[in-house]
Coordinates of C-alpha atoms in Angstrom, one line a residue:
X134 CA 104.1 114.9 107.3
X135 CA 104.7 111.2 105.8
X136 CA 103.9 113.3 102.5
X137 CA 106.5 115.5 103.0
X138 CA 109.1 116.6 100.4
X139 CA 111.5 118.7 99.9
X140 CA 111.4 120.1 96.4
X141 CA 109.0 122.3 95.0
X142 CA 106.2 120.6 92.8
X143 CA 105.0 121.9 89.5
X144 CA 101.8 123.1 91.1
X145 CA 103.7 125.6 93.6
X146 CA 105.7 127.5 91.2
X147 CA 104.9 129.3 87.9
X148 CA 107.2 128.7 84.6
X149 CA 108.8 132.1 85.3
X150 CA 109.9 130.9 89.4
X151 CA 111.1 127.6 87.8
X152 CA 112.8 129.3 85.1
X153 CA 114.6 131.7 87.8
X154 CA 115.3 128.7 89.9
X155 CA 117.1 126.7 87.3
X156 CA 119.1 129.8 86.4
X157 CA 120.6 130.3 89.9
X158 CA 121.0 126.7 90.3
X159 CA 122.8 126.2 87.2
X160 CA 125.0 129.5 88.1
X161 CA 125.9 127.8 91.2
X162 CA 127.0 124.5 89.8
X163 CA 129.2 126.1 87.3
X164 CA 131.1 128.5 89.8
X165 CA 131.7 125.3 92.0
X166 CA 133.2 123.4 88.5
X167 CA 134.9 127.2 87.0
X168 CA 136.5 127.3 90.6
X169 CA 137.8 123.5 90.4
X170 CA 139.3 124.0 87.0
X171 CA 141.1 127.2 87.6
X172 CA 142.6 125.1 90.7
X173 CA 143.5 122.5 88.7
X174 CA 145.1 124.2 86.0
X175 CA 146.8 126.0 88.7
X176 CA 148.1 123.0 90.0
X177 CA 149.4 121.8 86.8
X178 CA 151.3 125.1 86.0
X179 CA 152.5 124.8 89.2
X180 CA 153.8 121.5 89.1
X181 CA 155.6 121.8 85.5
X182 CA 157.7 124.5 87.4
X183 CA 159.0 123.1 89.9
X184 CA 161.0 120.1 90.6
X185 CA 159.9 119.0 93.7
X186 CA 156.2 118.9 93.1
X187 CA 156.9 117.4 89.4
X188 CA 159.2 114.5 90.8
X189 CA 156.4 113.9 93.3
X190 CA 153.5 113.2 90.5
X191 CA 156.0 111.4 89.0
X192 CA 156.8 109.1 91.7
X193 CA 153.5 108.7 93.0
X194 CA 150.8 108.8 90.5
X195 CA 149.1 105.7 91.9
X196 CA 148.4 106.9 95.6
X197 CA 147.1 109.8 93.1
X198 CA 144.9 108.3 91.2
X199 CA 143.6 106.1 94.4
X200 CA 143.1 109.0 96.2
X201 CA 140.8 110.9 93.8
X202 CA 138.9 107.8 93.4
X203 CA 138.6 107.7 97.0
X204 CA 137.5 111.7 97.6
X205 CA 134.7 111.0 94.7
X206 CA 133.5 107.8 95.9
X207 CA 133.6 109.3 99.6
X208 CA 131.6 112.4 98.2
X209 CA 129.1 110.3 96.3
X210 CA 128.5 107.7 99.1
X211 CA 128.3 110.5 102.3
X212 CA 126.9 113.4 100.3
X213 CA 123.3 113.4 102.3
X214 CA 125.3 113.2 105.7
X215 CA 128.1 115.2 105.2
X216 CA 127.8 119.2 105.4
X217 CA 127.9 121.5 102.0
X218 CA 131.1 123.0 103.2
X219 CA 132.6 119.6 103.8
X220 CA 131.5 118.3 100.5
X221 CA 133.4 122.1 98.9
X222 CA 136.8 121.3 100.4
X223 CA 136.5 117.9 99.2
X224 CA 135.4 118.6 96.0
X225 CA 138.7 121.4 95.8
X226 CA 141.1 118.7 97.3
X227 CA 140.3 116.5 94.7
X228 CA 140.7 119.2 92.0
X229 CA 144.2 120.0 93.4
X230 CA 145.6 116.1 93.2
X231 CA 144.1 116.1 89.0
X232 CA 146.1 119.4 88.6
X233 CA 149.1 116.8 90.1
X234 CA 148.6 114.4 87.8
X235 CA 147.8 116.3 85.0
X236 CA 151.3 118.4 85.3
X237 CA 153.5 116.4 83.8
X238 CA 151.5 115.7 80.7
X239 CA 151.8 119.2 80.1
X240 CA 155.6 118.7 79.5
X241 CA 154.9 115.7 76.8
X242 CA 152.5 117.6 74.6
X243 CA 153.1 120.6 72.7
X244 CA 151.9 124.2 73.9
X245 CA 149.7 124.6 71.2
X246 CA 148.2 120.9 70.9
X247 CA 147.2 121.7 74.8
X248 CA 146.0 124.9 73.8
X249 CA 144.5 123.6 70.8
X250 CA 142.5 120.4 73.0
X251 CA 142.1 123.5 75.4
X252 CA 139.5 125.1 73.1
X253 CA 138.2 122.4 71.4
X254 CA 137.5 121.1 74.7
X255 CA 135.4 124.2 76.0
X256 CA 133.3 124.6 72.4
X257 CA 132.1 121.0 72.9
X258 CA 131.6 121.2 76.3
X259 CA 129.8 124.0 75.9
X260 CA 127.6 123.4 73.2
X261 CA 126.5 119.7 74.7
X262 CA 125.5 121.4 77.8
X263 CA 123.3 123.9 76.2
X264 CA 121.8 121.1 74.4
X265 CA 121.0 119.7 78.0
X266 CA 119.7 122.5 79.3
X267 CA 117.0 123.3 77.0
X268 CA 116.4 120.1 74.6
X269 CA 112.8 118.9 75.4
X270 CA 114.0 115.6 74.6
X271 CA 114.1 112.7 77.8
X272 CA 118.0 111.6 78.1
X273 CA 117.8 109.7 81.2
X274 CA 117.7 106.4 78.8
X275 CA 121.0 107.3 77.9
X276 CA 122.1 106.9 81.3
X277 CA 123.1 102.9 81.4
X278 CA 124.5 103.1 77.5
X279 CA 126.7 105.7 78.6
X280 CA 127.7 103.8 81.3
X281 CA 128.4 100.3 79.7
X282 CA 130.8 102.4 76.6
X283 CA 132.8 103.6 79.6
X284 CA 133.2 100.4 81.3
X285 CA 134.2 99.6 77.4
X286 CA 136.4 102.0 77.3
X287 CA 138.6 101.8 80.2
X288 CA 138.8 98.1 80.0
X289 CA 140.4 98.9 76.5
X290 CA 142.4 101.9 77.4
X291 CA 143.4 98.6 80.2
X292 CA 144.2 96.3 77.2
X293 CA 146.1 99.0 75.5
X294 CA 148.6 99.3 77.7
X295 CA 150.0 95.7 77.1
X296 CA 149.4 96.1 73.9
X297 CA 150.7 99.2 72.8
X298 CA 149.0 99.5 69.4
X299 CA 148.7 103.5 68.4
X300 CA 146.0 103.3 65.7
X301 CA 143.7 101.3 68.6
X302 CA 144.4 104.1 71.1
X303 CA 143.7 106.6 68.7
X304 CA 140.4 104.8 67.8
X305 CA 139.6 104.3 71.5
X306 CA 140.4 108.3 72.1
X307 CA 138.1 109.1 69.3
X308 CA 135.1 107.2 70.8
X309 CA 136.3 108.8 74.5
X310 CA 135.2 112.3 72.7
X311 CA 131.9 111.3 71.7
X312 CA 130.8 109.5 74.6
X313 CA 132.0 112.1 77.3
X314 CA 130.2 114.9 74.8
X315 CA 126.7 113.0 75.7
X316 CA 127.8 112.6 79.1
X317 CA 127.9 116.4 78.9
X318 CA 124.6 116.7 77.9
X319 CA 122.7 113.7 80.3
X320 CA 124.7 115.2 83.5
X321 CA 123.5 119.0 82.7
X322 CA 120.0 118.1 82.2
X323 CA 120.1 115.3 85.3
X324 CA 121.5 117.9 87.2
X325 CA 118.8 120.4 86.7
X326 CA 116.0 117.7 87.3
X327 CA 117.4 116.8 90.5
X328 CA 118.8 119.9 92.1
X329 CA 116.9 123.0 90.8
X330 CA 113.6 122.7 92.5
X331 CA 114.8 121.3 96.1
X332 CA 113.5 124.4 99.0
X333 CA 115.9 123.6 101.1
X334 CA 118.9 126.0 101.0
X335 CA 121.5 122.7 102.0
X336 CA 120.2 120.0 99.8
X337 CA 120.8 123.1 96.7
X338 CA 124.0 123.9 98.1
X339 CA 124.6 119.6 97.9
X340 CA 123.4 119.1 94.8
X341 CA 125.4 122.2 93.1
X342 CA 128.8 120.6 94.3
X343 CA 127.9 117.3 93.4
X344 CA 126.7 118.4 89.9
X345 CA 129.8 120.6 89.2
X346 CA 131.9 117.1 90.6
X347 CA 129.7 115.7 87.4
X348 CA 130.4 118.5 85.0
X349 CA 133.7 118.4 86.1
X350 CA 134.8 115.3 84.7
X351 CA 133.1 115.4 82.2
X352 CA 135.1 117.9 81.1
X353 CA 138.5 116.5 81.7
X354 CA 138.1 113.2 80.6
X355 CA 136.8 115.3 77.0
X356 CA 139.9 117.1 77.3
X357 CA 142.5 114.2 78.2
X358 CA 140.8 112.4 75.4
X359 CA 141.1 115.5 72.9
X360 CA 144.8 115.7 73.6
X361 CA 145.7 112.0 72.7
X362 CA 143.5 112.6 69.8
X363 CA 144.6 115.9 68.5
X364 CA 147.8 115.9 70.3
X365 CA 151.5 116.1 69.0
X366 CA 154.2 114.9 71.5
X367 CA 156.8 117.5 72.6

Protein backbone atom coordinates (compact mmCIF):
# COMPACT_ATOMS: atom_id res chain seq x y z
CA UNK A 1 0.00 0.00 0.00
CA UNK A 2 2.87 2.68 1.03
CA UNK A 3 3.75 2.12 -2.78
CA UNK A 4 0.63 3.08 -3.90
CA UNK A 5 -0.06 5.62 -6.72
CA UNK A 6 -2.49 6.82 -8.53
CA UNK A 7 -1.39 7.17 -12.11
CA UNK A 8 -0.73 4.62 -14.47
CA UNK A 9 3.11 3.66 -15.03
CA UNK A 10 4.70 3.14 -18.30
CA UNK A 11 4.82 -0.58 -17.75
CA UNK A 12 0.84 -0.82 -17.41
CA UNK A 13 -0.14 0.65 -20.59
CA UNK A 14 0.93 0.21 -24.22
CA UNK A 15 1.84 3.39 -26.52
CA UNK A 16 -1.60 3.07 -28.17
CA UNK A 17 -3.66 3.28 -24.29
CA UNK A 18 -1.31 6.27 -23.51
CA UNK A 19 -1.87 7.66 -26.78
CA UNK A 20 -5.84 7.35 -26.25
CA UNK A 21 -5.41 8.65 -22.74
CA UNK A 22 -3.68 11.78 -23.64
CA UNK A 23 -6.30 12.34 -26.35
CA UNK A 24 -9.31 12.39 -24.02
CA UNK A 25 -7.48 14.19 -21.46
CA UNK A 26 -6.42 16.85 -23.64
CA UNK A 27 -10.22 17.00 -25.13
CA UNK A 28 -11.28 17.50 -21.67
CA UNK A 29 -9.01 20.37 -20.75
CA UNK A 30 -9.87 22.21 -23.78
CA UNK A 31 -13.80 21.96 -23.44
CA UNK A 32 -13.33 23.23 -19.79
CA UNK A 33 -10.96 26.39 -21.37
CA UNK A 34 -13.55 26.57 -24.98
CA UNK A 35 -16.44 26.76 -22.35
CA UNK A 36 -14.59 29.63 -20.14
CA UNK A 37 -13.89 31.76 -23.28
CA UNK A 38 -17.20 31.61 -24.82
CA UNK A 39 -18.44 32.85 -21.16
CA UNK A 40 -16.06 35.41 -21.16
CA UNK A 41 -16.61 36.83 -24.34
CA UNK A 42 -20.14 36.61 -23.48
CA UNK A 43 -19.69 38.61 -20.65
CA UNK A 44 -17.79 41.22 -22.48
CA UNK A 45 -20.56 41.57 -25.24
CA UNK A 46 -22.77 41.79 -22.58
CA UNK A 47 -21.24 44.36 -20.73
CA UNK A 48 -20.46 46.87 -23.78
CA UNK A 49 -24.41 46.86 -24.05
CA UNK A 50 -25.54 47.72 -21.28
CA UNK A 51 -25.06 50.60 -19.01
CA UNK A 52 -25.44 49.18 -15.80
CA UNK A 53 -23.07 46.34 -16.06
CA UNK A 54 -20.48 48.72 -18.09
CA UNK A 55 -20.65 51.56 -15.27
CA UNK A 56 -20.12 48.71 -12.74
CA UNK A 57 -16.61 47.43 -14.39
CA UNK A 58 -15.96 50.75 -14.56
CA UNK A 59 -16.41 51.60 -11.05
CA UNK A 60 -15.00 48.68 -9.65
CA UNK A 61 -12.27 47.12 -11.51
CA UNK A 62 -10.12 46.65 -8.44
CA UNK A 63 -12.52 44.34 -6.25
CA UNK A 64 -12.38 42.78 -9.99
CA UNK A 65 -9.14 42.21 -10.36
CA UNK A 66 -8.75 41.11 -6.46
CA UNK A 67 -11.36 38.83 -6.91
CA UNK A 68 -10.00 36.81 -9.79
CA UNK A 69 -6.75 36.72 -8.05
CA UNK A 70 -8.51 35.34 -5.20
CA UNK A 71 -10.75 32.51 -7.18
CA UNK A 72 -7.27 31.28 -8.88
CA UNK A 73 -5.23 31.36 -5.90
CA UNK A 74 -8.23 29.60 -3.96
CA UNK A 75 -8.39 26.95 -6.87
CA UNK A 76 -4.60 26.42 -6.88
CA UNK A 77 -4.17 26.28 -3.06
CA UNK A 78 -7.60 23.78 -2.35
CA UNK A 79 -7.64 22.01 -5.63
CA UNK A 80 -6.70 18.37 -3.92
CA UNK A 81 -9.53 19.03 -1.19
CA UNK A 82 -12.06 20.70 -2.98
CA UNK A 83 -14.54 18.57 -5.28
CA UNK A 84 -14.27 18.69 -9.39
CA UNK A 85 -17.53 20.32 -9.57
CA UNK A 86 -16.55 22.91 -7.00
CA UNK A 87 -13.38 23.59 -8.79
CA UNK A 88 -15.94 23.91 -12.47
CA UNK A 89 -18.06 26.70 -10.90
CA UNK A 90 -15.09 28.36 -9.76
CA UNK A 91 -13.19 28.14 -12.66
CA UNK A 92 -16.64 29.66 -14.66
CA UNK A 93 -17.11 32.42 -11.95
CA UNK A 94 -13.84 33.56 -12.57
CA UNK A 95 -14.25 33.57 -16.40
CA UNK A 96 -17.46 35.67 -15.97
CA UNK A 97 -15.55 38.64 -13.76
CA UNK A 98 -12.54 38.67 -16.91
CA UNK A 99 -15.49 38.98 -19.38
CA UNK A 100 -16.23 42.28 -16.77
CA UNK A 101 -13.18 43.55 -17.06
CA UNK A 102 -12.49 42.92 -20.38
CA UNK A 103 -15.90 44.81 -21.61
CA UNK A 104 -14.93 48.09 -21.65
CA UNK A 105 -11.69 47.62 -23.52
CA UNK A 106 -13.82 46.51 -26.22
CA UNK A 107 -15.23 50.12 -26.50
CA UNK A 108 -11.47 51.67 -26.73
CA UNK A 109 -10.19 49.52 -29.48
CA UNK A 110 -11.34 49.22 -32.91
CA UNK A 111 -13.67 46.23 -34.07
CA UNK A 112 -11.32 45.10 -36.43
CA UNK A 113 -7.96 45.60 -34.20
CA UNK A 114 -10.05 43.17 -31.68
CA UNK A 115 -10.89 41.01 -34.44
CA UNK A 116 -7.60 41.23 -35.83
CA UNK A 117 -5.62 40.37 -32.04
CA UNK A 118 -8.70 37.86 -32.03
CA UNK A 119 -7.12 35.71 -34.79
CA UNK A 120 -3.79 36.30 -34.32
CA UNK A 121 -4.35 35.29 -30.92
CA UNK A 122 -5.91 31.78 -31.74
CA UNK A 123 -3.07 30.98 -34.75
CA UNK A 124 -0.39 31.33 -31.99
CA UNK A 125 -2.03 29.83 -29.42
CA UNK A 126 -2.64 27.19 -31.46
CA UNK A 127 0.40 26.43 -33.09
CA UNK A 128 2.48 26.75 -29.49
CA UNK A 129 0.23 24.18 -28.09
CA UNK A 130 0.79 21.68 -30.82
CA UNK A 131 4.37 22.25 -30.40
CA UNK A 132 3.74 21.11 -26.71
CA UNK A 133 1.94 18.30 -27.32
CA UNK A 134 4.18 16.45 -29.54
CA UNK A 135 7.81 18.11 -29.37
CA UNK A 136 10.11 15.37 -27.84
CA UNK A 137 12.01 18.11 -26.42
CA UNK A 138 12.00 18.49 -22.17
CA UNK A 139 10.42 22.20 -21.44
CA UNK A 140 10.14 21.87 -17.81
CA UNK A 141 13.56 24.07 -17.63
CA UNK A 142 11.70 26.66 -19.03
CA UNK A 143 9.55 26.71 -16.17
CA UNK A 144 11.43 29.36 -13.65
CA UNK A 145 12.73 31.62 -16.89
CA UNK A 146 9.21 31.99 -17.75
CA UNK A 147 8.46 32.87 -14.54
CA UNK A 148 11.20 35.44 -13.60
CA UNK A 149 10.26 37.47 -17.40
CA UNK A 150 6.76 37.68 -15.90
CA UNK A 151 7.66 38.95 -12.66
CA UNK A 152 9.77 41.35 -15.22
CA UNK A 153 7.07 42.12 -16.92
CA UNK A 154 4.39 43.16 -14.63
CA UNK A 155 6.76 45.04 -12.49
CA UNK A 156 7.31 47.15 -15.85
CA UNK A 157 3.84 47.24 -17.09
CA UNK A 158 3.85 48.62 -12.83
CA UNK A 159 6.61 51.30 -13.80
CA UNK A 160 4.68 52.20 -16.85
CA UNK A 161 1.95 53.51 -15.51
CA UNK A 162 3.84 56.43 -13.79
CA UNK A 163 5.66 56.71 -16.52
CA UNK A 164 3.56 56.82 -19.34
CA UNK A 165 6.13 56.25 -22.12
CA UNK A 166 4.27 54.53 -25.38
CA UNK A 167 7.34 53.24 -27.21
CA UNK A 168 8.31 51.35 -23.62
CA UNK A 169 4.72 49.87 -23.49
CA UNK A 170 4.86 48.89 -26.85
CA UNK A 171 8.25 47.17 -26.25
CA UNK A 172 7.03 45.59 -23.03
CA UNK A 173 3.69 44.26 -25.07
CA UNK A 174 5.99 42.89 -27.69
CA UNK A 175 7.96 40.78 -25.13
CA UNK A 176 4.26 39.91 -23.30
CA UNK A 177 3.65 38.01 -26.90
CA UNK A 178 6.59 35.94 -26.84
CA UNK A 179 6.77 34.93 -23.39
CA UNK A 180 3.02 33.93 -23.02
CA UNK A 181 3.53 31.90 -26.66
CA UNK A 182 6.15 29.57 -24.57
CA UNK A 183 3.96 29.60 -21.72
CA UNK A 184 1.58 28.12 -24.25
CA UNK A 185 3.72 25.46 -25.02
CA UNK A 186 5.35 24.50 -21.21
CA UNK A 187 1.56 24.51 -19.73
CA UNK A 188 0.23 22.08 -22.71
CA UNK A 189 2.97 19.69 -22.35
CA UNK A 190 3.04 20.02 -18.19
CA UNK A 191 -0.43 19.47 -18.40
CA UNK A 192 -0.29 16.29 -20.26
CA UNK A 193 2.65 14.93 -17.97
CA UNK A 194 0.72 15.53 -14.98
CA UNK A 195 -2.93 14.74 -15.71
CA UNK A 196 -3.10 12.23 -18.59
CA UNK A 197 -2.01 9.05 -16.91
CA UNK A 198 -3.82 9.58 -13.33
CA UNK A 199 -6.60 6.21 -12.89
CA UNK A 200 -8.61 7.88 -10.85
CA UNK A 201 -11.68 9.45 -12.60
CA UNK A 202 -11.57 12.74 -9.88
CA UNK A 203 -7.95 13.50 -9.82
CA UNK A 204 -8.51 13.67 -14.22
CA UNK A 205 -11.56 15.55 -13.74
CA UNK A 206 -9.03 18.04 -11.31
CA UNK A 207 -6.39 18.19 -13.36
CA UNK A 208 -8.49 19.04 -16.67
CA UNK A 209 -9.95 22.19 -14.90
CA UNK A 210 -6.91 23.22 -13.54
CA UNK A 211 -5.06 22.79 -16.87
CA UNK A 212 -7.71 24.59 -18.87
CA UNK A 213 -7.41 27.53 -15.78
CA UNK A 214 -3.55 27.28 -17.31
CA UNK A 215 -4.42 27.37 -20.93
CA UNK A 216 -6.77 29.87 -20.13
CA UNK A 217 -4.60 32.51 -19.39
CA UNK A 218 -2.41 31.92 -21.24
CA UNK A 219 -4.51 32.77 -23.85
CA UNK A 220 -5.79 36.07 -22.60
CA UNK A 221 -2.82 37.56 -21.35
CA UNK A 222 -1.44 36.61 -25.44
CA UNK A 223 -4.52 38.27 -26.51
CA UNK A 224 -4.53 41.49 -24.11
CA UNK A 225 -0.93 41.73 -25.12
CA UNK A 226 -1.70 41.42 -28.99
CA UNK A 227 -4.26 44.23 -28.71
CA UNK A 228 -1.91 46.87 -27.20
CA UNK A 229 0.51 45.65 -29.70
CA UNK A 230 -1.48 45.49 -32.83
CA UNK A 231 -4.18 47.60 -31.64
CA UNK A 232 -5.62 51.03 -32.85
CA UNK A 233 -7.75 53.11 -30.32
CA UNK A 234 -11.34 53.75 -31.17
Amino acid sequence: MDNYSPYYTPEQVSENQANALAKAYLNKVYLWMSASMVLTAGVAAWTTHSMQALEFALAHPLMLCLGGLGLILLMSFCSRILPATVLGMLFLAFSAMEGLLIGPLLQVYTQHSVGLAFGCTAAMFGGMSLYGMFTKRNLSGMGRILMMALFGLIAASVINIFWGNGMFDLIASGIGVVVFCLFTAYDTQKILQEGAFAEDEEIRSKGAIMGALSLYLDFLNLFLYLLRFLGSRD
